[in-house]
Coordinates of C-alpha atoms and ligand atoms in Angstrom, one line a residue:
M577 CA -21.0 -11.8 -27.6
T578 CA -21.7 -8.0 -27.4
E579 CA -19.9 -6.0 -30.0
I580 CA -17.4 -3.4 -28.7
A581 CA -18.8 0.1 -29.6
R582 CA -18.0 2.4 -26.7
V583 CA -14.5 2.4 -25.3
G584 CA -13.6 3.9 -21.9
V585 CA -10.1 5.0 -21.1
C586 CA -8.9 6.0 -17.6
G587 CA -6.0 8.4 -17.3
A588 CA -5.3 11.2 -19.8
G589 CA -1.5 11.1 -19.4
L590 CA 1.0 10.0 -22.0
M591 CA -0.6 6.6 -22.6
G592 CA -4.3 7.3 -21.9
S593 CA -4.5 10.2 -24.4
G594 CA -2.7 8.1 -27.0
I595 CA -5.1 5.2 -26.5
A596 CA -8.1 7.5 -26.6
Q597 CA -6.9 9.1 -29.8
T598 CA -6.1 5.8 -31.5
A599 CA -9.6 4.3 -30.6
A600 CA -11.4 7.4 -31.8
T601 CA -9.4 7.4 -35.0
A602 CA -10.4 3.8 -35.6
G603 CA -14.1 4.9 -35.3
F604 CA -15.0 4.0 -31.7
E605 CA -16.9 6.3 -29.4
V606 CA -14.5 7.1 -26.5
V607 CA -15.0 8.3 -23.0
L608 CA -11.8 9.6 -21.5
M609 CA -11.8 9.8 -17.7
E610 CA -9.1 11.5 -15.6
V611 CA -9.1 12.6 -12.0
D612 CA -7.0 15.8 -12.5
A613 CA -8.8 18.4 -14.6
A614 CA -5.6 20.1 -15.6
A615 CA -4.2 16.7 -16.8
L616 CA -7.4 16.1 -18.8
Q617 CA -7.0 19.5 -20.5
R618 CA -3.3 18.7 -21.3
G619 CA -4.3 15.2 -22.7
T620 CA -7.0 16.7 -24.8
A621 CA -4.7 19.4 -26.1
S622 CA -2.0 16.8 -27.0
M623 CA -4.6 14.7 -29.0
A624 CA -5.7 17.8 -30.9
A625 CA -2.0 18.8 -31.6
A626 CA -1.2 15.2 -32.9
L627 CA -4.3 15.3 -35.2
D628 CA -3.4 18.8 -36.4
K629 CA 0.0 17.4 -37.4
A630 CA -1.8 14.6 -39.4
V631 CA -3.9 17.3 -41.2
A632 CA -0.9 19.4 -41.9
K633 CA 0.8 16.3 -43.4
Q634 CA -2.4 15.6 -45.5
R635 CA -2.9 12.2 -43.7
M636 CA -6.3 13.3 -42.6
T637 CA -8.8 16.0 -43.6
Q638 CA -9.9 18.8 -41.2
T639 CA -13.4 17.2 -41.2
E640 CA -12.0 13.8 -40.2
R641 CA -9.9 15.5 -37.5
D642 CA -13.0 17.2 -36.1
A643 CA -14.9 14.0 -36.2
V644 CA -12.2 12.1 -34.3
L645 CA -12.1 14.7 -31.6
G646 CA -16.0 14.7 -31.6
R647 CA -16.0 11.0 -30.8
I648 CA -14.0 11.6 -27.5
A649 CA -16.0 12.7 -24.5
A650 CA -13.6 14.0 -21.8
T651 CA -14.7 13.8 -18.2
T652 CA -13.5 13.8 -14.6
D653 CA -16.5 11.7 -13.4
V654 CA -16.0 7.9 -13.4
K655 CA -19.7 7.3 -13.7
D656 CA -19.6 8.6 -17.3
L657 CA -17.9 5.2 -18.2
K658 CA -21.1 3.3 -17.3
N659 CA -22.1 2.4 -20.9
C660 CA -18.7 1.4 -22.1
D661 CA -18.2 -2.1 -23.5
I662 CA -14.5 -2.1 -22.7
V663 CA -12.5 0.1 -20.3
I664 CA -8.7 0.4 -20.6
E665 CA -7.1 1.7 -17.4
A666 CA -3.9 3.8 -18.0
I667 CA -3.4 5.5 -14.7
V668 CA -0.4 5.8 -12.5
E669 CA 1.7 2.6 -12.0
N670 CA 0.5 2.0 -8.4
V671 CA -1.3 -1.2 -7.4
A672 CA -3.4 0.4 -4.6
I673 CA -4.7 3.2 -6.8
K674 CA -5.4 0.8 -9.7
T675 CA -7.1 -1.7 -7.4
A676 CA -9.5 1.0 -6.1
L677 CA -10.4 2.0 -9.6
F678 CA -11.0 -1.6 -10.7
K679 CA -13.5 -2.0 -7.8
Q680 CA -15.3 1.1 -8.9
L681 CA -15.4 0.0 -12.6
D682 CA -16.6 -3.5 -11.7
D683 CA -19.6 -2.0 -9.7
L684 CA -20.4 0.4 -12.5
L685 CA -20.0 -1.5 -15.8
A686 CA -22.5 -3.9 -17.5
A687 CA -21.8 -7.6 -17.1
H688 CA -20.5 -8.1 -20.6
A689 CA -17.9 -5.3 -20.3
V690 CA -14.2 -6.2 -20.3
I691 CA -11.8 -4.3 -18.0
C692 CA -8.2 -4.0 -19.1
T693 CA -5.1 -2.6 -17.7
N694 CA -2.2 -1.0 -19.6
T695 CA 0.1 -1.6 -16.7
S696 CA 3.8 -2.1 -17.6
S697 CA 4.7 -4.3 -14.7
L698 CA 2.0 -5.1 -12.2
C699 CA 0.4 -8.4 -11.6
V700 CA -2.8 -8.4 -13.7
I701 CA -4.5 -11.1 -11.6
E702 CA -4.1 -8.9 -8.5
L703 CA -6.3 -6.2 -10.2
A704 CA -8.7 -8.9 -11.6
A705 CA -9.1 -10.3 -8.1
A706 CA -10.5 -7.0 -6.9
T707 CA -13.5 -7.5 -9.3
K708 CA -16.3 -10.1 -9.6
R709 CA -15.4 -10.7 -13.2
P710 CA -11.8 -12.0 -13.3
D711 CA -12.7 -14.0 -16.5
R712 CA -13.3 -10.6 -18.2
V713 CA -10.1 -8.8 -17.0
A714 CA -6.8 -8.8 -18.9
G715 CA -3.8 -6.8 -19.7
L716 CA -3.8 -4.7 -22.9
H717 CA -0.4 -3.2 -23.0
F718 CA 0.2 -0.5 -25.6
F719 CA 3.5 1.2 -26.4
N720 CA 4.5 4.8 -26.4
P721 CA 3.7 6.7 -28.6
V722 CA 0.4 4.7 -28.9
P723 CA -0.7 6.2 -32.3
V724 CA 2.6 5.1 -33.9
M725 CA 3.7 1.9 -32.2
K726 CA 2.1 -1.2 -33.8
L727 CA 2.4 -3.7 -30.9
V728 CA -0.2 -4.5 -28.2
E729 CA 0.6 -7.2 -25.7
V730 CA -2.6 -9.1 -24.7
V731 CA -2.0 -10.5 -21.3
R732 CA -3.9 -13.5 -20.1
T733 CA -4.1 -14.2 -16.4
I734 CA -4.8 -17.6 -14.9
A735 CA -8.5 -16.5 -14.8
T736 CA -9.0 -14.8 -18.1
T737 CA -11.1 -16.9 -20.5
P738 CA -10.1 -17.6 -24.1
E739 CA -13.3 -15.8 -25.3
T740 CA -12.0 -12.6 -23.6
I741 CA -8.6 -13.0 -25.2
D742 CA -10.2 -13.5 -28.6
R743 CA -12.3 -10.3 -28.2
L744 CA -9.2 -8.4 -27.3
F745 CA -7.2 -9.7 -30.2
A746 CA -10.1 -8.6 -32.5
F747 CA -10.3 -5.3 -30.8
A748 CA -6.6 -4.6 -31.1
Q749 CA -6.7 -5.5 -34.8
K750 CA -9.6 -3.0 -35.3
L751 CA -7.3 -0.4 -33.7
G752 CA -4.8 -1.2 -36.5
K753 CA -2.4 -2.9 -34.0
E754 CA -0.5 -6.2 -34.0
P755 CA -1.4 -8.1 -30.9
I756 CA 0.8 -10.8 -29.3
H757 CA 0.1 -13.2 -26.5
A758 CA 1.8 -12.5 -23.2
K759 CA 1.8 -14.2 -19.8
D760 CA 0.9 -12.4 -16.6
T761 CA 4.5 -12.0 -15.4
P762 CA 6.0 -8.6 -14.6
G763 CA 7.1 -6.7 -17.7
F764 CA 5.3 -9.3 -20.0
V765 CA 7.6 -9.8 -23.1
V766 CA 8.9 -6.4 -24.1
N767 CA 9.6 -4.8 -20.7
R768 CA 11.2 -7.9 -19.4
L769 CA 14.0 -7.2 -21.9
L770 CA 13.8 -3.5 -22.3
V771 CA 13.7 -2.4 -18.6
P772 CA 17.0 -4.1 -17.6
Y773 CA 18.6 -2.5 -20.6
L774 CA 17.4 1.0 -19.7
L775 CA 18.4 0.6 -16.1
Y776 CA 21.8 -0.8 -17.0
A777 CA 22.4 2.3 -19.2
I778 CA 21.9 4.4 -16.1
R779 CA 24.3 2.2 -14.1
V780 CA 27.1 2.4 -16.6
Y781 CA 26.6 6.1 -17.0
E782 CA 26.9 6.5 -13.2
D783 CA 30.1 4.4 -13.4
G784 CA 31.6 6.9 -15.9
L785 CA 31.5 4.6 -19.0
A786 CA 30.8 7.5 -21.4
S787 CA 28.7 10.7 -21.6
K788 CA 24.9 10.1 -21.9
E789 CA 25.1 11.8 -25.3
D790 CA 27.7 9.3 -26.5
I791 CA 25.8 6.3 -25.0
D792 CA 22.7 7.5 -26.9
K793 CA 24.7 8.0 -30.1
G794 CA 26.3 4.6 -29.7
M795 CA 23.0 2.7 -29.4
K796 CA 21.4 4.7 -32.2
L797 CA 24.2 4.6 -34.7
G798 CA 25.6 1.2 -33.7
C799 CA 22.4 -0.7 -33.3
G800 CA 19.9 1.3 -35.4
Y801 CA 17.7 2.1 -32.4
P802 CA 15.4 5.1 -33.0
M803 CA 16.3 6.6 -29.6
G804 CA 19.2 6.1 -27.3
P805 CA 18.5 4.8 -23.7
F806 CA 18.5 8.2 -22.1
E807 CA 16.2 9.7 -24.7
L808 CA 13.9 6.7 -24.3
L809 CA 14.0 7.0 -20.5
D810 CA 13.0 10.6 -20.7
F811 CA 10.3 9.7 -23.3
V812 CA 8.8 6.9 -21.1
G813 CA 8.9 9.1 -18.0
L814 CA 11.5 8.6 -15.2
D815 CA 8.8 8.5 -12.5
T816 CA 7.0 5.6 -14.4
T817 CA 10.3 3.8 -15.0
Y818 CA 11.2 4.1 -11.3
F819 CA 7.8 2.6 -10.4
I820 CA 8.2 -0.2 -13.0
A821 CA 11.8 -1.0 -11.7
Q822 CA 10.6 -1.2 -8.1
I823 CA 7.7 -3.6 -9.1
M824 CA 9.9 -5.8 -11.2
F825 CA 12.7 -6.0 -8.6
D826 CA 10.2 -6.7 -5.9
E827 CA 8.9 -9.7 -8.0
F828 CA 12.1 -11.1 -9.4
K829 CA 14.8 -10.0 -6.9
D830 CA 17.1 -9.7 -9.9
P831 CA 19.7 -6.9 -9.2
M832 CA 19.4 -6.0 -13.0
M833 CA 15.9 -4.7 -12.2
A834 CA 16.7 -2.7 -9.1
P835 CA 16.2 1.1 -9.6
P836 CA 19.7 2.7 -9.9
T837 CA 20.5 5.3 -7.3
L838 CA 20.6 8.1 -9.9
L839 CA 17.1 7.3 -11.1
K840 CA 15.7 7.5 -7.6
R841 CA 17.4 10.8 -7.1
M842 CA 16.2 12.3 -10.3
V843 CA 12.6 11.3 -9.5
L844 CA 13.0 12.8 -6.0
A845 CA 14.2 16.0 -7.7
G846 CA 11.0 16.1 -9.7
R847 CA 12.8 15.4 -13.0
Y848 CA 10.3 13.1 -14.8
G849 CA 11.6 13.6 -18.4
R850 CA 9.9 15.1 -21.4
K851 CA 6.5 15.2 -19.7
N852 CA 7.6 17.9 -17.3
G853 CA 10.4 19.5 -19.2
K854 CA 13.5 18.0 -17.5
G855 CA 15.0 14.6 -17.3
F856 CA 18.4 13.4 -18.5
Y857 CA 18.0 16.2 -21.1
D858 CA 16.4 19.6 -20.9
Y859 CA 13.2 20.2 -22.9
A860 CA 12.4 23.7 -21.7
Ligands
LIG988 N1 1.5 10.9 -31.4 C1 1.2 10.7 -32.7 N2 2.1 10.6 -33.7 C2 3.4 10.7 -33.4 C3 3.8 11.0 -32.1 C4 2.8 11.1 -31.1 N3 3.1 11.3 -29.8 N4 5.2 11.1 -32.1 C5 5.6 10.9 -33.3 N5 4.5 10.7 -34.1 C6 4.5 10.4 -35.5 C7 5.0 11.6 -36.3 O1 3.9 12.4 -36.6 C8 5.5 10.9 -37.6 O2 4.4 10.5 -38.4 P1 4.6 10.3 -40.0 O3 5.7 9.3 -40.2 O4 3.3 9.9 -40.4 O5 5.0 11.6 -40.5 C9 6.2 9.6 -37.0 O6 5.5 9.4 -35.8 C10 7.6 9.8 -36.8 O7 7.8 10.9 -36.0 P2 8.9 12.0 -36.1 O8 9.4 12.1 -37.6 O9 8.5 13.3 -35.4 O10 10.1 11.5 -35.2 P3 10.9 10.2 -35.3 O11 11.1 9.7 -36.6 O12 12.1 10.5 -34.5 O13 10.0 9.1 -34.5 C11 9.3 8.0 -32.5 C12 9.5 9.3 -33.2 C13 8.3 7.2 -33.3 C14 8.9 8.3 -31.1 C15 10.7 7.2 -32.6 O14 11.7 8.0 -32.1 C16 10.6 5.9 -31.8 O15 10.2 4.9 -32.3 N6 11.2 5.9 -30.6 C17 11.2 4.7 -29.7 C18 9.9 4.5 -29.0 C19 9.8 3.3 -28.2 O16 10.8 2.6 -28.0 N7 8.7 3.2 -27.5 C20 8.5 2.1 -26.6 C21 8.7 2.7 -25.2 S1 8.5 1.4 -23.9 C22 6.9 1.3 -23.7 O17 6.1 2.0 -24.3 C23 6.4 0.2 -22.8 C24 6.3 0.6 -21.3 O18 5.6 -0.1 -20.6 C25 7.2 1.6 -20.7
LIG989 P1 1.2 9.6 -16.8 O1 1.8 10.0 -15.5 O2 1.6 10.3 -18.0 O3 -0.4 9.6 -16.6 C1 -1.1 9.0 -15.6 C2 -2.4 9.8 -15.4 O4 -3.3 9.0 -14.6 C3 -2.2 11.1 -14.7 O5 -2.7 12.2 -15.6 C4 -3.0 11.0 -13.4 O6 -3.7 12.2 -13.1 C5 -4.1 10.0 -13.9 N1 -4.7 9.3 -12.7 C6 -4.2 8.9 -11.6 N2 -5.2 8.3 -10.8 C7 -6.3 8.2 -11.6 C8 -7.6 7.7 -11.4 N3 -7.9 7.1 -10.2 N4 -8.5 7.8 -12.4 C9 -8.2 8.5 -13.5 N5 -7.0 9.0 -13.8 C10 -6.0 8.9 -12.8 O7 1.5 8.0 -17.0 P2 1.6 7.1 -18.3 O8 3.0 7.2 -18.8 O9 0.5 7.5 -19.2 O10 1.4 5.7 -17.7 C11 0.1 5.2 -17.4 C12 0.1 3.7 -17.3 O11 0.6 3.1 -18.6 C13 1.0 3.1 -16.2 O12 0.5 1.9 -15.7 C14 2.3 2.8 -17.0 O13 3.1 1.9 -16.4 C15 1.7 2.3 -18.3 N6 2.6 2.5 -19.5 C16 3.4 3.6 -19.7 C17 4.2 3.7 -20.8 C18 5.1 4.9 -21.0 O14 5.9 4.8 -21.9 N7 5.0 5.9 -20.3 C19 4.1 2.7 -21.8 C20 3.3 1.6 -21.6 C21 2.5 1.5 -20.5

């Protein structure tokens, strides 16, 4: 079994930049690929800022910080992923765009390489079926913010081999994460429970239950959650949450998973949350 040395990450948004930073901090060589040059620059700047904070808090020396960033090669050319032993896709939550990328990766990568998706809700087997290596395709679902959250869901499809799952468990542990097994069902374990909760918070807010500030305060002080639902929705991204809700509703036809009318309108208004400065709250 080929040792994982070089890690590819696709997408330099919230998740991709966090995954790249985490892998480089764990000592892996990383190639971070993004289609949008401006997004690549933003992702690189956010990794540098997070590492600067770690230096300021004396969790890391300046030399270590420079070495971590030095292990990350940022690119807009998918061909630069060629020598990666594993590629983790963390691009927009859209099956057509992800499938096209999986085909490209399958043609490009060596036979031993594993292709993973960080999808929150899509069918992993649908992406695997776009490749000639479905036995070496799995879900590797990280949580936001990736450098902080300990959990990784390792998602086995009906075609993933136990050897691939073992490799991914060992890899997640090398990243300092706690892997758990998950089945290839939309939302896996955590989002199956979390997404209906977040969507229900929007519905009861629309119904006038309380102000969003009081709903957030209630869940933080009453349940000890680190963020209230509206803070968390803004943190995850309202665009991403909307895509996830559509995918989960499409699969389960459970009204709890349908995107609330307000969520749709906020996305149409371009309010994506923290990532672009305005969501349920203002971050300007
Ligand atoms: N990158 C790196 N480190 C970060 C970070 C980031 N983006 N954000 C925060 N941190 C670090 C801080 O540097 C700090 O580190 P130290 O303890 O070493 O000093 C630590 O995290 C705590 O941060 P803060 O003191 O600034 O803030 P906080 O105590 O309010 O914690 C938080 C911030 C960790 C984000 C916390 O609010 C939290 O846990 N929120 C809930 C997050 C959550 O539920 N995530 C899951 C989202 S759902 C998902 O990811 C799945 C999906 O498919 C949608
Ligand atoms: P994001 O919008 O912050 O970033 C997505 C990035 O992918 C964008 O910068 C975009 O330019 C880029 N991209 C689009 N097509 C591409 C392609 N073909 N090649 C390379 N880059 C491409 O989104 P995000 O929040 O980082 O989410 C990414 C994935 O991770 C989604 O599947 C999402 O469901 C999942 N996820 C998100 C969270 C979260 O809290 N936001 C948590 C876990 C999993």
